[in-house]
């Protein structure tokens, strides 16, 4: 690993700008994709990266025909960059709190494929926040739940939306809604065209199934494939070769087009609770508090309902997805 010739001098505004470029390049996966996000040329991005590498005395990435790849040093520098930028944003938020103004950033981590939920509380809350504080910049990262929790704890994220799993001691939680899932197969699967009465548990249990790697499901199936997210599960179900669990709201688009069907919904179903998590004991942040107020169903500054939508329930009072 290369070493700087001398200890790193104090961080300047120019360094912060270079680190922001570095963060964007990493999150975009390379120089080409970062051009659009940064609105500067690839040559300018390359120059900025070279300047940063000289400044730090490190080789941060490899780029060439094989594509963009972070070095080990680059991975460490990226994690340090996220912490530094999060700290500068926390400072700005604290100063804005002193002034009582809603400015700064709101960094949110969200589990994948929740946008089709009928109970769009997060969407409505973001809309209300934009109306109340048009100067606030919202940054959303779609990442796995464990990364969201880690990001909230280390300050990279202000807030996260994750399934209720275990209670981490450093996190405060706010219940959000419940998501219902069913077991589906795709068009072309041997069970797809069978009448409902001809689909048996025995037939389902011997079928090839895809399991999500981020969750433990309450049913024993013949899991012969896995996927890191719901989109991966959907891809495999749509091959007509696998069965798998998907949220009702997410699968609806394919069910309505005759490309998927639910199997034995009275038997194969489960519910997953979602929550909003924040860091316990975090410094005051007016932007975050306003966002959480809206999610709790408090009224906005204009006297109107600030966007809270109650979860839909069936006749028995059970939340449905």
Tab-separated table of C-alpha atoms in Angstrom:
chain	number	residue	atom	x	y	z
A	1	UNK	CA	0.000	0.000	0.000
A	2	UNK	CA	1.437	3.389	-0.958
A	3	UNK	CA	1.973	5.979	1.757
A	4	UNK	CA	1.843	9.781	1.623
A	5	UNK	CA	5.208	11.456	1.780
A	6	UNK	CA	4.085	13.455	4.828
A	7	UNK	CA	1.073	13.584	7.166
A	8	UNK	CA	-2.112	14.844	5.541
A	9	UNK	CA	-2.500	18.592	5.899
A	10	UNK	CA	-5.758	20.095	7.251
A	11	UNK	CA	-8.777	19.442	5.023
A	12	UNK	CA	-9.703	22.412	2.815
A	13	UNK	CA	-12.833	23.357	0.870
A	14	UNK	CA	-11.093	22.151	-2.285
A	15	UNK	CA	-10.535	18.750	-0.654
A	16	UNK	CA	-14.209	18.527	0.247
A	17	UNK	CA	-15.153	19.194	-3.376
A	18	UNK	CA	-12.766	16.466	-4.564
A	19	UNK	CA	-14.158	14.019	-2.011
A	20	UNK	CA	-17.705	14.740	-3.177
A	21	UNK	CA	-16.630	13.923	-6.737
A	22	UNK	CA	-14.992	10.723	-5.463
A	23	UNK	CA	-18.162	9.704	-3.624
A	24	UNK	CA	-20.297	10.276	-6.721
A	25	UNK	CA	-17.908	8.305	-8.970
A	26	UNK	CA	-17.993	5.346	-6.583
A	27	UNK	CA	-21.781	5.396	-6.188
A	28	UNK	CA	-22.276	5.709	-9.961
A	29	UNK	CA	-19.848	2.870	-10.639
A	30	UNK	CA	-17.384	4.775	-12.786
A	31	UNK	CA	-16.459	7.946	-14.608
A	32	UNK	CA	-18.930	7.638	-17.492
A	33	UNK	CA	-22.027	7.298	-15.315
A	34	UNK	CA	-20.793	10.080	-13.013
A	35	UNK	CA	-20.637	12.552	-15.950
A	36	UNK	CA	-24.413	12.975	-15.940
A	37	UNK	CA	-24.684	13.155	-12.153
A	38	UNK	CA	-21.889	15.709	-11.786
A	39	UNK	CA	-22.605	17.552	-15.054
A	40	UNK	CA	-18.905	17.775	-15.894
A	41	UNK	CA	-16.818	16.006	-18.525
A	42	UNK	CA	-15.100	12.670	-18.050
A	43	UNK	CA	-11.750	14.401	-18.546
A	44	UNK	CA	-12.556	16.814	-15.709
A	45	UNK	CA	-13.600	13.912	-13.463
A	46	UNK	CA	-10.363	12.102	-14.272
A	47	UNK	CA	-8.385	15.218	-13.391
A	48	UNK	CA	-10.243	15.621	-10.100
A	49	UNK	CA	-9.561	11.991	-9.195
A	50	UNK	CA	-5.881	12.358	-10.055
A	51	UNK	CA	-5.707	15.509	-7.907
A	52	UNK	CA	-7.324	13.672	-4.998
A	53	UNK	CA	-4.969	10.713	-5.305
A	54	UNK	CA	-1.980	13.075	-5.231
A	55	UNK	CA	-3.461	14.931	-2.277
A	56	UNK	CA	-3.981	11.729	-0.283
A	57	UNK	CA	-0.915	9.893	-1.518
A	58	UNK	CA	-3.082	6.882	-2.350
A	59	UNK	CA	-4.184	4.971	-5.439
A	60	UNK	CA	-7.949	5.001	-5.076
A	61	UNK	CA	-9.135	3.114	-8.144
A	62	UNK	CA	-8.211	1.236	-11.281
A	63	UNK	CA	-9.788	2.295	-14.553
A	64	UNK	CA	-9.336	0.909	-18.013
A	65	UNK	CA	-10.769	-1.675	-20.379
A	66	UNK	CA	-11.636	-3.934	-17.446
A	67	UNK	CA	-13.833	-1.181	-16.027
A	68	UNK	CA	-13.821	0.839	-12.840
A	69	UNK	CA	-12.665	-0.845	-9.630
A	70	UNK	CA	-11.768	0.514	-6.196
A	71	UNK	CA	-8.448	-0.525	-4.697
A	72	UNK	CA	-8.285	-1.679	-1.078
A	73	UNK	CA	-7.049	1.813	-0.243
A	74	UNK	CA	-9.962	3.226	-2.220
A	75	UNK	CA	-12.500	1.239	-0.203
A	76	UNK	CA	-11.060	2.586	3.035
A	77	UNK	CA	-10.946	6.117	1.659
A	78	UNK	CA	-14.575	5.849	0.471
A	79	UNK	CA	-15.803	4.786	3.929
A	80	UNK	CA	-13.805	7.623	5.514
A	81	UNK	CA	-15.240	10.036	2.930
A	82	UNK	CA	-18.804	9.064	3.811
A	83	UNK	CA	-18.112	9.651	7.489
A	84	UNK	CA	-16.470	13.019	6.838
A	85	UNK	CA	-19.246	14.287	4.561
A	86	UNK	CA	-21.864	13.077	7.030
A	87	UNK	CA	-20.069	14.997	9.795
A	88	UNK	CA	-19.980	18.209	7.758
A	89	UNK	CA	-23.692	17.836	7.035
A	90	UNK	CA	-24.398	17.273	10.738
A	91	UNK	CA	-22.512	20.486	11.505
A	92	UNK	CA	-24.588	22.382	8.962
A	93	UNK	CA	-27.796	20.907	10.358
A	94	UNK	CA	-26.865	21.928	13.895
A	95	UNK	CA	-26.099	25.490	12.815
A	96	UNK	CA	-29.378	25.640	10.889
A	97	UNK	CA	-31.117	24.444	14.038
A	98	UNK	CA	-29.689	27.459	15.857
A	99	UNK	CA	-31.143	29.698	13.146
A	100	UNK	CA	-34.407	27.767	13.134
A	101	UNK	CA	-34.301	27.301	9.352
A	102	UNK	CA	-35.060	24.154	7.390
A	103	UNK	CA	-31.978	23.825	5.215
A	104	UNK	CA	-29.407	21.145	4.528
A	105	UNK	CA	-29.775	17.497	3.536
A	106	UNK	CA	-31.908	14.521	4.464
A	107	UNK	CA	-30.096	11.258	3.756
A	108	UNK	CA	-32.452	8.290	3.662
A	109	UNK	CA	-31.798	4.574	3.249
A	110	UNK	CA	-34.731	2.508	1.971
A	111	UNK	CA	-35.183	-1.215	1.446
A	112	UNK	CA	-35.792	-2.055	-2.224
A	113	UNK	CA	-39.161	-2.094	-3.990
A	114	UNK	CA	-41.342	-0.303	-1.455
A	115	UNK	CA	-42.484	2.385	-3.880
A	116	UNK	CA	-45.500	0.290	-4.962
A	117	UNK	CA	-46.867	0.056	-1.413
A	118	UNK	CA	-50.449	1.393	-1.319
A	119	UNK	CA	-49.661	3.055	2.014
A	120	UNK	CA	-47.272	5.659	0.606
A	121	UNK	CA	-46.394	7.280	3.917
A	122	UNK	CA	-42.745	7.847	2.995
A	123	UNK	CA	-43.721	9.394	-0.353
A	124	UNK	CA	-46.299	11.667	1.245
A	125	UNK	CA	-43.855	12.679	3.980
A	126	UNK	CA	-41.201	13.605	1.403
A	127	UNK	CA	-43.744	15.625	-0.542
A	128	UNK	CA	-44.780	17.517	2.582
A	129	UNK	CA	-41.150	18.127	3.501
A	130	UNK	CA	-40.484	19.547	0.030
A	131	UNK	CA	-43.467	21.876	0.370
A	132	UNK	CA	-42.406	23.007	3.831
A	133	UNK	CA	-38.672	23.233	3.147
A	134	UNK	CA	-37.940	23.625	-0.576
A	135	UNK	CA	-34.236	24.259	0.082
A	136	UNK	CA	-33.656	20.828	1.658
A	137	UNK	CA	-31.775	18.359	-0.546
A	138	UNK	CA	-33.077	14.780	-0.267
A	139	UNK	CA	-30.674	11.907	-0.985
A	140	UNK	CA	-32.105	8.375	-1.172
A	141	UNK	CA	-29.959	5.229	-1.139
A	142	UNK	CA	-31.575	1.889	-2.002
A	143	UNK	CA	-29.489	-0.602	-0.021
A	144	UNK	CA	-29.983	-3.775	2.068
A	145	UNK	CA	-31.422	-3.415	5.596
A	146	UNK	CA	-28.165	-4.235	7.395
A	147	UNK	CA	-26.349	-1.498	5.452
A	148	UNK	CA	-29.143	0.964	6.249
A	149	UNK	CA	-28.882	0.242	9.976
A	150	UNK	CA	-25.108	0.584	9.859
A	151	UNK	CA	-25.402	3.841	7.903
A	152	UNK	CA	-27.793	5.313	10.476
A	153	UNK	CA	-25.553	4.270	13.369
A	154	UNK	CA	-22.356	5.732	11.890
A	155	UNK	CA	-24.045	8.934	10.741
A	156	UNK	CA	-23.940	8.409	6.975
A	157	UNK	CA	-27.751	8.289	6.949
A	158	UNK	CA	-30.182	10.389	8.964
A	159	UNK	CA	-33.015	7.890	8.735
A	160	UNK	CA	-33.761	4.434	7.325
A	161	UNK	CA	-36.773	2.348	6.326
A	162	UNK	CA	-36.183	-1.320	7.168
A	163	UNK	CA	-38.085	-4.479	8.117
A	164	UNK	CA	-38.599	-5.096	11.817
A	165	UNK	CA	-35.981	-7.697	12.680
A	166	UNK	CA	-33.956	-7.318	15.834
A	167	UNK	CA	-33.710	-4.300	18.046
A	168	UNK	CA	-30.262	-2.751	17.783
A	169	UNK	CA	-29.469	-0.857	20.987
A	170	UNK	CA	-28.342	2.315	19.216
A	171	UNK	CA	-31.475	2.727	17.072
A	172	UNK	CA	-34.838	4.336	17.805
A	173	UNK	CA	-37.779	3.042	15.770
A	174	UNK	CA	-41.139	4.264	14.546
A	175	UNK	CA	-43.682	1.696	13.221
A	176	UNK	CA	-44.556	2.357	9.594
A	177	UNK	CA	-46.771	-0.313	8.029
A	178	UNK	CA	-47.188	-4.021	7.427
A	179	UNK	CA	-46.499	-5.716	4.107
A	180	UNK	CA	-48.283	-8.924	3.048
A	181	UNK	CA	-46.568	-11.468	0.773
A	182	UNK	CA	-47.853	-14.507	-1.114
A	183	UNK	CA	-46.177	-17.388	-2.919
A	184	UNK	CA	-46.171	-16.956	-6.711
A	185	UNK	CA	-45.286	-18.909	-9.822
A	186	UNK	CA	-44.912	-17.567	-13.356
A	187	UNK	CA	-46.539	-18.348	-16.684
A	188	UNK	CA	-45.036	-21.580	-18.005
A	189	UNK	CA	-44.607	-23.163	-14.586
A	190	UNK	CA	-46.256	-26.608	-14.218
A	191	UNK	CA	-48.537	-25.217	-11.474
A	192	UNK	CA	-49.544	-22.051	-13.332
A	193	UNK	CA	-52.487	-23.454	-15.307
A	194	UNK	CA	-53.749	-25.899	-12.695
A	195	UNK	CA	-57.173	-25.137	-11.240
A	196	UNK	CA	-57.028	-23.892	-7.660
A	197	UNK	CA	-58.355	-27.176	-6.320
A	198	UNK	CA	-55.652	-29.140	-8.132
A	199	UNK	CA	-52.726	-27.266	-6.553
A	200	UNK	CA	-51.572	-29.222	-3.509
A	201	UNK	CA	-49.055	-28.497	-0.764
A	202	UNK	CA	-47.102	-31.548	-1.859
A	203	UNK	CA	-46.775	-30.161	-5.386
A	204	UNK	CA	-45.669	-26.765	-4.068
A	205	UNK	CA	-43.118	-28.199	-1.652
A	206	UNK	CA	-41.273	-30.200	-4.328
A	207	UNK	CA	-41.185	-27.304	-6.814
A	208	UNK	CA	-37.921	-25.406	-7.249
A	209	UNK	CA	-38.109	-22.260	-5.132
A	210	UNK	CA	-36.117	-19.035	-4.883
A	211	UNK	CA	-35.318	-17.642	-1.452
A	212	UNK	CA	-34.299	-14.073	-0.624
A	213	UNK	CA	-30.905	-13.889	1.061
A	214	UNK	CA	-31.952	-10.963	3.273
A	215	UNK	CA	-34.843	-12.673	5.070
A	216	UNK	CA	-35.884	-15.908	6.696
A	217	UNK	CA	-39.284	-17.086	5.506
A	218	UNK	CA	-41.743	-18.983	7.699
A	219	UNK	CA	-42.370	-21.779	5.166
A	220	UNK	CA	-40.185	-24.737	4.219
A	221	UNK	CA	-39.731	-24.886	0.457
A	222	UNK	CA	-37.334	-26.604	-1.935
A	223	UNK	CA	-34.995	-23.633	-2.222
A	224	UNK	CA	-32.695	-24.258	-5.180
A	225	UNK	CA	-31.950	-20.589	-5.961
A	226	UNK	CA	-31.486	-17.332	-4.085
A	227	UNK	CA	-31.662	-13.614	-4.808
A	228	UNK	CA	-30.374	-10.617	-2.904
A	229	UNK	CA	-33.516	-8.549	-3.482
A	230	UNK	CA	-37.118	-8.750	-4.615
A	231	UNK	CA	-36.359	-7.869	-8.198
A	232	UNK	CA	-34.082	-10.912	-8.360
A	233	UNK	CA	-36.846	-13.089	-6.930
A	234	UNK	CA	-39.259	-11.716	-9.548
A	235	UNK	CA	-36.773	-12.414	-12.361
A	236	UNK	CA	-36.594	-16.079	-11.399
A	237	UNK	CA	-40.347	-16.480	-10.874
A	238	UNK	CA	-40.963	-15.012	-14.335
A	239	UNK	CA	-38.794	-17.723	-15.906
A	240	UNK	CA	-41.616	-20.154	-15.177
A	241	UNK	CA	-39.122	-22.437	-13.430
A	242	UNK	CA	-39.398	-21.300	-9.796
A	243	UNK	CA	-41.901	-20.405	-7.114
A	244	UNK	CA	-41.142	-17.639	-4.637
A	245	UNK	CA	-42.576	-15.124	-2.198
A	246	UNK	CA	-43.241	-11.552	-3.296
A	247	UNK	CA	-45.154	-8.694	-1.659
A	248	UNK	CA	-48.710	-8.464	-2.977
A	249	UNK	CA	-48.264	-4.829	-4.015
A	250	UNK	CA	-45.069	-5.639	-5.945
A	251	UNK	CA	-46.407	-8.739	-7.711
A	252	UNK	CA	-49.684	-7.078	-8.707
A	253	UNK	CA	-48.247	-5.663	-11.952
A	254	UNK	CA	-47.507	-9.175	-13.274
A	255	UNK	CA	-50.634	-10.789	-11.839
A	256	UNK	CA	-52.830	-8.275	-13.655
A	257	UNK	CA	-51.024	-9.080	-16.935
A	258	UNK	CA	-51.490	-12.809	-16.481
A	259	UNK	CA	-47.789	-13.441	-15.965
A	260	UNK	CA	-47.947	-14.600	-12.329
A	261	UNK	CA	-50.429	-16.260	-10.017
A	262	UNK	CA	-50.526	-16.852	-6.267
A	263	UNK	CA	-50.385	-20.442	-5.021
A	264	UNK	CA	-52.547	-21.552	-2.073
A	265	UNK	CA	-52.770	-18.032	-0.598
A	266	UNK	CA	-54.523	-19.289	2.550
A	267	UNK	CA	-51.497	-21.481	3.283
A	268	UNK	CA	-48.507	-19.666	1.840
A	269	UNK	CA	-48.538	-16.122	3.114
A	270	UNK	CA	-46.604	-14.036	5.585
A	271	UNK	CA	-46.511	-10.485	6.844
A	272	UNK	CA	-43.475	-8.262	7.275
A	273	UNK	CA	-43.534	-5.160	9.456
A	274	UNK	CA	-41.577	-2.096	8.386
A	275	UNK	CA	-40.239	0.651	10.588
A	276	UNK	CA	-38.374	3.933	10.387
A	277	UNK	CA	-35.092	3.936	12.304
A	278	UNK	CA	-32.971	6.824	13.544
A	279	UNK	CA	-29.904	7.040	15.749
A	280	UNK	CA	-30.556	7.404	19.461
A	281	UNK	CA	-29.007	10.498	20.969
A	282	UNK	CA	-28.259	12.135	17.611
A	283	UNK	CA	-27.689	15.879	17.538
A	284	UNK	CA	-30.803	18.035	16.951
A	285	UNK	CA	-31.753	18.196	13.288
A	286	UNK	CA	-34.773	20.268	12.302
A	287	UNK	CA	-35.052	18.647	8.870
A	288	UNK	CA	-35.128	15.128	10.295
A	289	UNK	CA	-37.532	16.086	13.075
A	290	UNK	CA	-39.909	17.673	10.586
A	291	UNK	CA	-39.798	14.571	8.400
A	292	UNK	CA	-40.513	12.334	11.399
A	293	UNK	CA	-43.338	14.601	12.527
A	294	UNK	CA	-45.023	14.133	9.177
A	295	UNK	CA	-44.593	10.362	9.367
A	296	UNK	CA	-46.158	10.361	12.821
A	297	UNK	CA	-49.195	12.058	11.356
A	298	UNK	CA	-48.651	15.499	12.854
A	299	UNK	CA	-50.089	18.435	10.994
A	300	UNK	CA	-47.989	20.525	8.665
A	301	UNK	CA	-47.367	24.219	8.969
A	302	UNK	CA	-50.264	25.074	6.662
A	303	UNK	CA	-52.827	23.415	8.952
A	304	UNK	CA	-53.541	20.627	6.515
A	305	UNK	CA	-52.899	16.948	7.112
A	306	UNK	CA	-49.162	16.581	6.514
A	307	UNK	CA	-49.388	13.475	4.410
A	308	UNK	CA	-49.977	10.599	6.836
A	309	UNK	CA	-52.029	7.839	5.269
A	310	UNK	CA	-53.379	5.145	7.610
A	311	UNK	CA	-52.655	1.537	6.712
A	312	UNK	CA	-55.499	-0.277	4.971
A	313	UNK	CA	-57.285	-2.878	7.104
A	314	UNK	CA	-59.716	-5.708	6.443
A	315	UNK	CA	-62.994	-6.287	8.323
A	316	UNK	CA	-61.168	-7.941	11.209
A	317	UNK	CA	-58.860	-4.975	11.665
A	318	UNK	CA	-55.823	-6.719	10.210
A	319	UNK	CA	-53.454	-4.571	8.172
A	320	UNK	CA	-53.334	-5.640	4.523
A	321	UNK	CA	-50.575	-5.007	1.999
